[in-house]
Amino acid sequence: MGLIEQVRLMHENGLHADIKCLASLLISLPEFRSADKSDFSMILKKYEILVYYGDAFYVDEEFRRAEHYYNEALRQRRILVKIKPKTTSLQAVDSEVELKFKIYQCHMKLREFRDAISILEGISLKQRSPKVNVALAKLYQKQGMERSAITCYKEVLRACPFALDAITNVLFLGVPLQEVLSLLNMPQSSAAGAIPEWISSFMKGQSFASLNKHTKAAQVFRNLETKVLRDSVSVLCCQAESCWRSGDKVNAVNCYKRIRALDPTCLQGMDIYSHILAEDFETSELETLAQDLTRVSQIKTEPWIAMAQYCTCTNRKTRAVYFAQKAHMIDTRNVQALLLKASLLQSLNKQNEALMHYREAIRLAPTYFEAYQGLVDCYLSFWQQREAMTIARNALKTIGTNARTLTLYAQVLKKDAQGTDKAKTMLEKALANNPSFLPAAYLLVEILMKARHFESAIVVLRKQLELQPTARLHQSLGDCLREKNLRAEALEHYNKALCLSQCPVKSLDDMKNTEIVLSKEAESAEINFSPQDSSYQNDVPDEIFDSDPLVDQDMPEWL
């Protein structure tokens, strides 16, 4: 067996280190270095060795060297084509299209996106395979060239009708569902060869999501998962994101918990889930999530975002910014990474830098609510109410009228004394749209309490507590009841707030003040009231009076 056959055999068996040793010697032989352009056989051997040599460097992640030898192989191939244009000998090795695709992969690893586009655009339209078109489409999307991306995705769908990722991308680029179905060249009836009903449902759900109709999308995915694709992680991921984007946090959390139970290695949507856990100060669960994700991959954004969220919860903001920046560098178009970085900069009083990141998030994802929320918060911190109002109106116009956008608009209106009544109307409309949307309830109660409409505030709070008891709701209800001189009931709700609260200082103060008043009333009425006999003493461990979940701790070894 000749040396070329040995290199080929090692390539087939994945012996890339051995290929690097042998190929480096072979290409230095005099017969290879001085091969005449008319010597077809020698040039063919050199071409084959260069391809395998490039593959070996690519596997070892030496992408610059791999690109160099792929380009050398491409030059040798062009010489071969000139000598014998229709020879069959070249079919045993990579085609020119495949070789260019490998060069594209090297440029991608080196983050040289313009060079990656250039090498793929050098492939003629007729020669572009579906994977070439997908690669080009994603590059065009990254560069903001949406029309070119749509054209490439359409070519993919003509060749591969069930390319669901391409279908999802083309829908989110604004192509109507009916037009997408027409590209598939398949009957939509129940006959053999037609699109299966469950695939049609999946496409319908993605279409609703692309049109920012997330409540409908969540319902479609929920029906699909419960009736046909039971325990499908992919469908649950779509459902969870749609629930989150529609403001249905409770169902989003339930979906993400099911995803984690079904597949702990799943990365999709875990950036959003880590945000929810951080928002709820679920530090222990967030730490577990971050640990699990870092074991799965460290070249994806989700593990770094989870670590940043964990550091934020444990009051390590500098380290959190580093992790958020790491996630952003891995994928500059990842909106969750941008939003996280912006919120961290905002918390560090770097408002101008935060504004830039929020604006970039809106450019990349115009229907992403959190970016509008962040911009409004920044402008309000600058006392720039007019700019905040403009952003809130744009959110209503772009995302549509739902509980979140109405609440955001009300948040700006309430800053002006003349806009309080309008803000109240907006919040009532938001709660009618989504009765369990807590931010609207919190803001409405705040407005009612400020106006000293405690009876109305109590009605809102009791209704919310039936749906989802939280520390803040119990705290606010306790405040309202205390204002109405219902101190015994107020104490009961302070007790419940204390049990639920991550930061119990205010509840403790209010509870102590209320106890003092009750004690004085009891003494004046000659009633023996002993705080030691109060029910809250049995419910709350002693440690909670001294603990602070945000006190700095030693960084765990995994971080």
Coordinates of C-alpha atoms in Angstrom, one line a residue:
M1 CA 0.0 0.0 0.0
G2 CA 1.4 3.4 -1.0
L3 CA 1.9 6.4 1.2
I4 CA -1.1 8.2 -0.3
E5 CA -3.3 5.2 0.6
Q6 CA -1.9 5.3 4.1
V7 CA -2.9 8.9 4.5
R8 CA -6.3 8.1 3.2
L9 CA -6.6 5.2 5.6
M10 CA -5.6 7.3 8.6
H11 CA -8.1 9.9 7.6
E12 CA -10.9 7.3 7.5
N13 CA -9.9 6.1 11.0
G14 CA -9.6 9.6 12.5
L15 CA -5.8 9.5 13.1
H16 CA -5.4 13.2 12.6
A17 CA -2.2 13.7 14.6
D18 CA -0.6 10.9 12.5
I19 CA -1.8 12.6 9.3
K20 CA -0.2 15.9 10.4
C21 CA 3.2 14.1 10.9
L22 CA 3.1 12.1 7.7
A23 CA 1.5 14.8 5.4
S24 CA 4.0 17.4 6.5
L25 CA 6.8 15.2 5.3
L26 CA 5.1 14.1 2.1
I27 CA 4.4 17.7 0.8
S28 CA 8.1 18.4 1.3
L29 CA 9.3 15.7 -1.0
P30 CA 11.1 16.9 -4.1
E31 CA 8.6 15.2 -6.5
F32 CA 5.7 17.1 -4.8
R33 CA 7.5 20.5 -4.6
S34 CA 8.7 20.4 -8.2
A35 CA 5.6 18.7 -9.7
D36 CA 5.0 19.9 -13.3
K37 CA 1.7 21.4 -14.1
S38 CA 1.2 18.7 -16.8
D39 CA 1.8 15.9 -14.3
F40 CA -1.8 15.2 -13.5
S41 CA -1.2 12.2 -11.2
M42 CA 1.3 13.9 -8.9
I43 CA -0.8 17.1 -8.6
L44 CA -3.9 14.9 -7.8
K45 CA -1.9 13.2 -5.0
K46 CA -0.7 16.6 -3.7
Y47 CA -4.3 17.9 -3.8
E48 CA -5.6 14.9 -1.8
I49 CA -2.8 15.2 0.9
L50 CA -3.5 19.0 1.3
V51 CA -7.2 18.3 1.9
Y52 CA -6.5 15.7 4.6
Y53 CA -3.8 17.9 6.1
G54 CA -6.3 20.8 6.4
D55 CA -8.9 18.4 7.9
A56 CA -6.3 17.4 10.6
F57 CA -5.6 21.0 11.5
Y58 CA -9.4 21.8 11.6
V59 CA -10.1 18.9 14.0
D60 CA -7.3 20.2 16.3
E61 CA -8.8 23.7 16.1
E62 CA -5.9 25.2 14.3
F63 CA -8.3 27.0 12.0
R64 CA -5.9 29.5 10.5
R65 CA -3.5 26.7 9.3
A66 CA -6.5 24.6 8.2
E67 CA -7.7 27.5 6.0
H68 CA -4.2 28.0 4.6
Y69 CA -4.0 24.3 3.4
Y70 CA -7.6 24.3 2.1
N71 CA -6.7 27.3 0.0
E72 CA -3.6 25.5 -1.3
A73 CA -5.7 22.5 -2.1
L74 CA -8.2 24.7 -3.9
R75 CA -5.4 26.1 -6.1
Q76 CA -4.2 22.6 -7.0
R77 CA -7.7 21.5 -7.9
R78 CA -8.1 24.4 -10.3
I79 CA -4.9 23.3 -12.0
L80 CA -6.3 19.8 -12.3
V81 CA -9.6 21.0 -13.8
K82 CA -7.6 22.9 -16.5
I83 CA -5.6 19.8 -17.4
K84 CA -8.6 17.4 -17.5
P85 CA -11.9 19.2 -17.0
K86 CA -14.1 16.1 -17.1
T87 CA -12.0 13.6 -15.2
T88 CA -13.6 11.2 -12.8
S89 CA -10.5 11.0 -10.6
L90 CA -11.4 14.1 -8.6
Q91 CA -14.7 12.6 -7.4
A92 CA -12.8 10.5 -4.8
V93 CA -11.8 13.7 -3.0
D94 CA -13.8 16.7 -1.8
S95 CA -15.5 18.7 -4.6
E96 CA -14.7 22.4 -5.0
V97 CA -18.0 23.3 -3.3
E98 CA -17.1 21.1 -0.3
L99 CA -13.7 22.6 -0.1
K100 CA -15.0 26.2 -0.1
F101 CA -17.5 25.2 2.6
K102 CA -14.6 24.0 4.7
I103 CA -12.8 27.3 4.2
Y104 CA -16.1 29.0 5.2
Q105 CA -16.1 27.0 8.4
C106 CA -12.6 28.1 9.2
H107 CA -13.5 31.8 8.7
M108 CA -16.5 31.3 11.0
K109 CA -14.4 29.8 13.7
L110 CA -12.0 32.8 13.4
R111 CA -15.1 35.2 13.4
E112 CA -14.2 36.5 10.0
F113 CA -17.8 36.9 8.8
R114 CA -17.2 39.0 5.7
D115 CA -14.6 36.5 4.4
A116 CA -17.0 33.7 5.2
I117 CA -19.7 35.4 3.1
S118 CA -17.2 36.1 0.3
I119 CA -16.1 32.4 0.0
L120 CA -19.7 31.1 -0.1
E121 CA -20.8 33.8 -2.6
G122 CA -18.0 32.5 -4.8
I123 CA -20.1 29.3 -5.3
S124 CA -22.4 29.6 -8.3
L125 CA -26.1 29.5 -7.7
K126 CA -26.6 26.2 -9.4
Q127 CA -23.8 24.6 -7.3
R128 CA -25.1 25.8 -4.0
S129 CA -26.3 22.9 -1.9
P130 CA -28.9 23.3 0.9
K131 CA -26.3 23.5 3.6
V132 CA -24.5 26.2 1.6
N133 CA -27.7 28.2 1.3
V134 CA -28.5 27.8 5.0
A135 CA -25.0 29.0 5.9
L136 CA -25.4 32.0 3.6
A137 CA -28.8 32.8 5.0
K138 CA -27.6 32.8 8.6
L139 CA -24.6 35.0 7.6
Y140 CA -27.0 37.4 5.8
Q141 CA -29.2 37.6 8.9
K142 CA -26.1 38.3 11.1
Q143 CA -25.3 41.2 8.7
G144 CA -28.9 42.5 8.6
M145 CA -29.4 41.5 4.9
E146 CA -32.9 40.1 5.4
R147 CA -33.9 39.9 1.7
S148 CA -30.9 37.9 0.7
A149 CA -31.5 35.7 3.7
I150 CA -35.1 35.0 2.7
T151 CA -33.9 34.1 -0.8
C152 CA -31.5 31.6 0.5
Y153 CA -34.0 30.0 2.9
K154 CA -36.5 29.7 0.1
E155 CA -34.0 27.7 -1.9
V156 CA -33.4 25.4 1.1
L157 CA -37.2 24.8 1.4
R158 CA -37.5 24.0 -2.3
A159 CA -34.9 21.2 -1.8
C160 CA -35.9 20.1 1.7
P161 CA -39.5 20.9 2.5
F162 CA -39.3 19.7 6.1
A163 CA -36.3 21.9 7.1
L164 CA -38.2 23.2 10.2
D165 CA -35.4 25.5 11.3
A166 CA -35.4 27.2 7.9
I167 CA -39.2 27.4 8.0
T168 CA -39.0 29.1 11.5
N169 CA -36.3 31.6 10.4
V170 CA -38.2 32.5 7.2
L171 CA -41.4 33.1 9.2
F172 CA -39.6 35.4 11.6
L173 CA -38.1 37.3 8.6
G174 CA -41.7 38.3 7.7
V175 CA -42.7 35.7 5.1
P176 CA -46.4 34.8 5.5
L177 CA -47.2 31.2 6.4
Q178 CA -49.2 30.6 3.2
E179 CA -46.3 31.7 1.1
V180 CA -44.0 29.3 3.0
L181 CA -46.5 26.4 2.5
S182 CA -46.6 27.2 -1.3
L183 CA -42.8 26.8 -1.4
L184 CA -42.9 23.2 0.0
N185 CA -44.6 21.9 -3.2
M186 CA -46.6 19.4 -1.2
P187 CA -50.3 18.8 -0.9
Q188 CA -52.0 20.0 2.3
S189 CA -54.6 17.3 2.3
S190 CA -54.6 14.2 4.4
A191 CA -53.4 12.1 1.5
A192 CA -50.1 10.2 1.5
G193 CA -47.2 12.5 1.1
A194 CA -49.0 15.5 2.5
I195 CA -47.7 17.6 5.4
P196 CA -48.5 15.8 8.6
E197 CA -51.0 17.6 10.8
W198 CA -48.6 17.9 13.7
I199 CA -46.0 19.6 11.5
S200 CA -48.7 22.0 10.2
S201 CA -49.6 22.8 13.9
F202 CA -45.9 23.4 14.7
M203 CA -45.6 25.8 11.7
K204 CA -48.8 27.5 12.8
G205 CA -47.5 28.1 16.3
Q206 CA -44.2 29.5 14.9
S207 CA -46.2 31.8 12.6
F208 CA -48.2 33.2 15.5
A209 CA -45.0 33.7 17.4
S210 CA -43.4 35.5 14.4
L211 CA -46.5 37.8 14.3
N212 CA -46.0 38.6 18.0
K213 CA -49.3 36.7 18.9
H214 CA -47.6 34.9 21.7
T215 CA -50.7 33.9 23.6
K216 CA -52.1 32.1 20.6
A217 CA -48.7 30.6 19.9
A218 CA -48.5 29.2 23.4
Q219 CA -52.0 27.7 23.1
V220 CA -51.1 26.0 19.8
F221 CA -47.9 24.5 21.2
R222 CA -49.7 23.5 24.4
N223 CA -52.3 21.6 22.4
L224 CA -49.6 20.0 20.2
E225 CA -47.6 18.8 23.2
T226 CA -50.6 17.5 25.2
K227 CA -52.4 15.8 22.3
V228 CA -49.7 14.5 19.9
L229 CA -46.1 15.2 20.9
R230 CA -46.2 14.4 24.6
D231 CA -43.0 15.4 26.5
S232 CA -41.4 16.9 23.4
V233 CA -38.6 19.1 24.7
S234 CA -38.6 21.1 21.4
V235 CA -42.3 21.9 21.6
L236 CA -42.0 22.7 25.4
C237 CA -39.2 25.1 24.6
C238 CA -41.4 26.9 22.1
Q239 CA -44.3 27.0 24.5
A240 CA -42.2 28.3 27.4
E241 CA -40.8 31.2 25.3
S242 CA -44.3 32.1 24.0
C243 CA -45.7 32.1 27.6
W244 CA -42.8 34.3 28.7
R245 CA -43.1 36.7 25.8
S246 CA -46.9 37.0 26.5
G247 CA -46.3 37.8 30.1
D248 CA -47.5 34.4 31.4
K249 CA -44.6 33.9 33.8
V250 CA -46.2 31.1 35.8
N251 CA -46.8 28.8 32.9
A252 CA -43.4 29.6 31.4
V253 CA -41.7 28.5 34.7
N254 CA -43.8 25.3 34.7
C255 CA -42.6 24.5 31.1
Y256 CA -39.0 25.2 31.9
K257 CA -39.2 22.9 35.0
R258 CA -40.6 20.1 32.8
I259 CA -37.8 20.7 30.2
R260 CA -35.2 20.4 32.9
A261 CA -36.8 17.2 34.2
L262 CA -37.0 15.6 30.7
D263 CA -33.6 16.7 29.5
P264 CA -31.1 18.4 31.9
T265 CA -28.7 18.9 29.0
C266 CA -31.1 21.1 27.1
L267 CA -29.7 24.6 26.4
Q268 CA -32.6 26.2 24.4
G269 CA -34.4 28.8 26.5
M270 CA -32.2 28.4 29.6
D271 CA -31.0 32.0 29.2
I272 CA -34.6 33.1 29.8
Y273 CA -35.1 30.6 32.6
S274 CA -32.0 31.8 34.4
H275 CA -33.4 35.4 34.1
I276 CA -36.7 34.2 35.7
L277 CA -34.9 32.5 38.5
A278 CA -32.7 35.5 39.2
E279 CA -35.8 37.8 39.1
D280 CA -37.4 35.5 41.8
F281 CA -34.1 35.3 43.8
E282 CA -34.2 31.5 43.4
T283 CA -30.4 31.4 44.1
S284 CA -30.1 27.7 44.9
E285 CA -31.9 26.5 41.8
L286 CA -30.0 29.1 39.7
E287 CA -26.7 27.8 41.0
T288 CA -27.7 24.2 40.1
L289 CA -28.8 25.4 36.6
A290 CA -25.5 27.2 36.0
Q291 CA -23.5 24.2 37.1
D292 CA -25.4 21.9 34.8
L293 CA -25.2 24.1 31.8
T294 CA -21.4 24.6 32.1
R295 CA -21.0 20.9 32.1
V296 CA -23.0 20.7 28.8
S297 CA -21.1 23.4 26.9
Q298 CA -18.9 26.4 27.3
I299 CA -19.0 27.7 23.7
K300 CA -22.7 28.6 23.9
T301 CA -24.3 31.7 25.4
E302 CA -26.7 30.1 27.8
P303 CA -24.2 28.8 30.4
W304 CA -22.4 32.2 30.6
I305 CA -25.7 34.0 31.0
A306 CA -26.8 31.6 33.8
M307 CA -23.5 32.2 35.6
A308 CA -23.9 36.0 35.2
Q309 CA -27.4 35.8 36.7
Y310 CA -26.1 33.8 39.6
C311 CA -23.3 36.3 40.3
T312 CA -25.9 39.1 40.1
C313 CA -28.1 37.3 42.7
T314 CA -25.1 36.8 45.0
N315 CA -24.0 40.5 44.6
R316 CA -21.0 39.9 42.5
K317 CA -21.8 42.4 39.8
T318 CA -18.3 42.9 38.4
R319 CA -18.0 39.2 37.8
A320 CA -21.5 39.1 36.4
V321 CA -20.6 41.8 33.9
Y322 CA -17.6 39.7 32.8
F323 CA -19.8 36.7 32.2
A324 CA -22.4 38.7 30.4
Q325 CA -19.7 40.2 28.1
K326 CA -18.4 36.6 27.5
A327 CA -21.9 35.5 26.4
H328 CA -22.2 38.6 24.2
M329 CA -18.9 37.9 22.5
I330 CA -19.9 34.3 21.7
D331 CA -23.1 35.6 20.0
T332 CA -23.4 39.3 19.4
R333 CA -27.0 38.8 18.3
N334 CA -28.1 37.1 21.5
V335 CA -30.7 39.5 22.9
Q336 CA -30.7 38.0 26.4
A337 CA -27.0 38.6 26.7
L338 CA -27.5 42.2 25.6
L339 CA -30.3 42.8 28.0
L340 CA -28.4 41.2 30.9
K341 CA -25.4 43.3 30.2
A342 CA -27.5 46.5 29.9
S343 CA -29.3 45.8 33.2
L344 CA -25.9 45.2 34.9
L345 CA -24.5 48.5 33.5
Q346 CA -27.7 50.2 34.6
S347 CA -27.3 48.9 38.2
L348 CA -23.7 50.2 38.2
N349 CA -25.0 53.7 37.3
K350 CA -23.6 53.5 33.8
Q351 CA -26.8 54.7 32.2
N352 CA -25.5 55.8 28.9
E353 CA -23.8 52.5 28.2
A354 CA -27.0 50.7 29.3
L355 CA -29.0 52.9 26.8
M356 CA -26.7 51.8 23.9
H357 CA -27.2 48.1 24.7
Y358 CA -31.0 48.4 25.1
R359 CA -31.2 50.2 21.7
E360 CA -29.1 47.5 20.1
A361 CA -31.5 44.9 21.6
I362 CA -34.5 46.7 20.1
R363 CA -32.7 46.8 16.7
L364 CA -32.1 43.1 16.8
A365 CA -35.5 42.2 18.2
P366 CA -38.1 45.0 17.8
T367 CA -40.8 43.0 19.6
Y368 CA -38.7 42.1 22.7
F369 CA -40.5 43.9 25.6
E370 CA -37.6 43.8 28.2
A371 CA -35.6 46.2 25.9
Y372 CA -38.4 48.8 26.0
Q373 CA -38.7 48.4 29.8
G374 CA -35.0 48.9 30.2
L375 CA -35.0 52.1 28.1
V376 CA -38.0 53.5 30.0
D377 CA -36.2 52.9 33.3
C378 CA -33.1 54.6 32.0
Y379 CA -34.9 57.7 30.8
L380 CA -37.0 57.9 34.0
S381 CA -33.7 57.8 36.0
F382 CA -32.6 60.8 34.0
W383 CA -36.0 62.5 34.6
Q384 CA -36.5 62.5 30.8
Q385 CA -40.2 61.7 30.9
R386 CA -40.9 62.8 27.3
E387 CA -38.4 60.3 25.9
A388 CA -39.7 57.6 28.2
M389 CA -43.2 58.3 27.0
T390 CA -42.0 58.0 23.4
I391 CA -40.5 54.6 24.1
A392 CA -43.6 53.4 25.9
R393 CA -45.8 54.4 22.9
N394 CA -43.4 52.7 20.5
A395 CA -43.7 49.5 22.6
L396 CA -47.5 49.7 22.4
K397 CA -47.3 50.2 18.6
T398 CA -44.7 47.6 17.9
I399 CA -45.6 44.8 20.3
G400 CA -49.3 45.5 20.5
T401 CA -51.7 46.1 23.4
N402 CA -51.2 43.6 26.1
A403 CA -50.7 43.5 29.9
R404 CA -47.0 44.3 29.7
T405 CA -47.1 47.2 27.3
L406 CA -50.1 48.8 29.1
T407 CA -48.3 48.5 32.4
L408 CA -45.2 50.1 30.9
Y409 CA -47.2 53.0 29.5
A410 CA -48.9 53.4 32.9
Q411 CA -45.5 53.4 34.6
V412 CA -44.6 56.6 32.7
L413 CA -48.0 58.2 33.1
K414 CA -48.0 57.9 36.9
K415 CA -44.9 60.1 37.0
D416 CA -47.1 63.0 36.1
A417 CA -49.8 63.9 38.6
Q418 CA -52.2 64.7 35.8
G419 CA -51.6 61.3 34.3
T420 CA -52.5 59.2 37.4
D421 CA -56.1 58.6 36.4
K422 CA -55.1 57.5 32.9
A423 CA -52.5 55.3 34.4
K424 CA -55.1 53.7 36.6
T425 CA -57.3 53.0 33.6
M426 CA -54.4 51.4 31.7
L427 CA -53.6 49.1 34.6
E428 CA -57.2 48.0 35.1
K429 CA -57.2 47.2 31.4
A430 CA -54.0 45.3 31.7
L431 CA -55.4 43.2 34.6
A432 CA -58.5 42.6 32.5
N433 CA -56.3 41.3 29.7
N434 CA -54.2 39.2 32.1
P435 CA -55.6 38.9 35.6
S436 CA -52.4 37.3 37.0
F437 CA -50.0 39.9 35.7
L438 CA -48.3 41.0 39.0
P439 CA -46.4 44.1 37.8
A440 CA -49.8 45.7 36.8
A441 CA -51.3 44.7 40.2
Y442 CA -48.3 46.1 42.1
L443 CA -48.4 49.4 40.2
L444 CA -52.2 49.8 40.5
V445 CA -52.0 49.2 44.3
E446 CA -49.3 51.7 44.6
I447 CA -51.4 54.3 42.8
L448 CA -54.5 53.5 44.9
M449 CA -52.5 53.6 48.2
K450 CA -50.9 57.0 47.3
A451 CA -54.4 58.3 46.7
R452 CA -55.5 56.7 50.0
H453 CA -58.1 54.6 48.3
F454 CA -57.3 51.7 50.7
E455 CA -60.6 49.9 50.2
S456 CA -60.1 49.6 46.4
A457 CA -56.5 48.6 47.0
I458 CA -57.6 45.8 49.4
V459 CA -60.0 44.5 46.8
V460 CA -57.2 44.2 44.2
L461 CA -54.8 42.7 46.6
R462 CA -57.2 40.0 47.9
K463 CA -58.1 39.0 44.3
Q464 CA -54.4 38.7 43.5
L465 CA -53.6 36.7 46.6
E466 CA -56.2 34.1 45.5
L467 CA -54.3 33.7 42.3
Q468 CA -50.7 33.8 43.5
P469 CA -49.6 34.7 47.0
T470 CA -46.3 36.7 47.1
A471 CA -44.5 38.5 49.9
R472 CA -45.1 41.9 48.3
L473 CA -48.8 41.4 48.0
H474 CA -49.1 40.3 51.7
Q475 CA -46.9 43.3 52.6
S476 CA -49.1 45.8 50.7
L477 CA -52.3 44.2 52.1
G478 CA -50.8 44.5 55.6
D479 CA -50.1 48.2 55.0
C480 CA -53.6 48.8 53.7
L481 CA -55.2 47.0 56.7
R482 CA -53.1 48.8 59.1
E483 CA -54.2 52.1 57.6
K484 CA -57.8 50.9 58.1
N485 CA -57.0 50.1 61.8
L486 CA -57.4 46.3 61.1
R487 CA -54.1 45.6 62.9
A488 CA -54.6 42.0 63.9
E489 CA -55.3 41.0 60.3
A490 CA -52.4 43.3 59.2
L491 CA -50.1 41.4 61.5
E492 CA -51.2 38.1 60.0
H493 CA -50.3 39.3 56.5
Y494 CA -46.9 40.7 57.7
N495 CA -46.2 37.3 59.1
K496 CA -47.0 35.7 55.7
A497 CA -44.9 38.2 53.9
L498 CA -42.0 37.5 56.3
C499 CA -42.3 33.7 55.5
L500 CA -42.2 34.4 51.7
S501 CA -39.8 37.3 51.6
Q502 CA -36.2 37.0 50.5
C503 CA -35.4 40.3 52.1
P504 CA -37.6 40.4 55.2
V505 CA -36.4 43.7 56.8
K506 CA -39.4 45.9 55.9
S507 CA -41.9 43.1 56.9
L508 CA -40.1 42.8 60.3
D509 CA -40.2 46.5 61.0
D510 CA -43.9 46.7 60.1
M511 CA -44.6 43.7 62.1
K512 CA -42.8 45.0 65.2
N513 CA -44.6 48.4 64.9
T514 CA -47.9 46.7 64.5
E515 CA -47.2 44.5 67.5
I516 CA -46.3 47.5 69.6
V517 CA -49.7 49.1 68.8
L518 CA -51.6 45.9 69.4
S519 CA -49.8 45.5 72.8
K520 CA -50.7 49.0 73.9
E521 CA -54.3 48.4 72.8
A522 CA -54.3 45.1 74.7
E523 CA -52.9 46.6 77.8
S524 CA -55.4 49.4 77.8
A525 CA -58.2 46.9 77.4
E526 CA -56.6 44.7 80.1
I527 CA -56.1 41.9 77.7
N528 CA -53.1 39.6 78.2
F529 CA -51.3 39.7 74.8
S530 CA -48.0 37.9 74.7
P531 CA -45.9 38.2 71.5
Q532 CA -44.3 35.0 72.5
D533 CA -47.6 33.2 71.9
S534 CA -48.1 34.7 68.4
S535 CA -48.4 32.2 65.7
Y536 CA -45.7 33.7 63.6
Q537 CA -43.1 32.6 66.2
N538 CA -43.7 29.0 65.3
D539 CA -43.7 29.6 61.5
V540 CA -40.5 31.6 61.1
P541 CA -37.0 30.1 62.0
D542 CA -34.8 32.3 64.2
E543 CA -32.1 32.5 61.5
I544 CA -34.3 34.5 59.2
F545 CA -34.1 37.5 61.5
D546 CA -30.3 37.7 61.1
S547 CA -29.8 36.3 57.5
D548 CA -29.4 38.4 54.4
P549 CA -29.4 36.3 51.1
L550 CA -27.4 39.0 49.4
V551 CA -24.4 38.9 51.8
D552 CA -21.3 38.0 49.9
Q553 CA -20.2 34.3 50.2
D554 CA -17.2 32.4 49.0
M555 CA -17.4 31.7 45.3
P556 CA -18.2 28.0 44.7
E557 CA -15.4 26.0 43.1
W558 CA -17.3 25.3 39.9
L559 CA -17.5 29.1 39.2

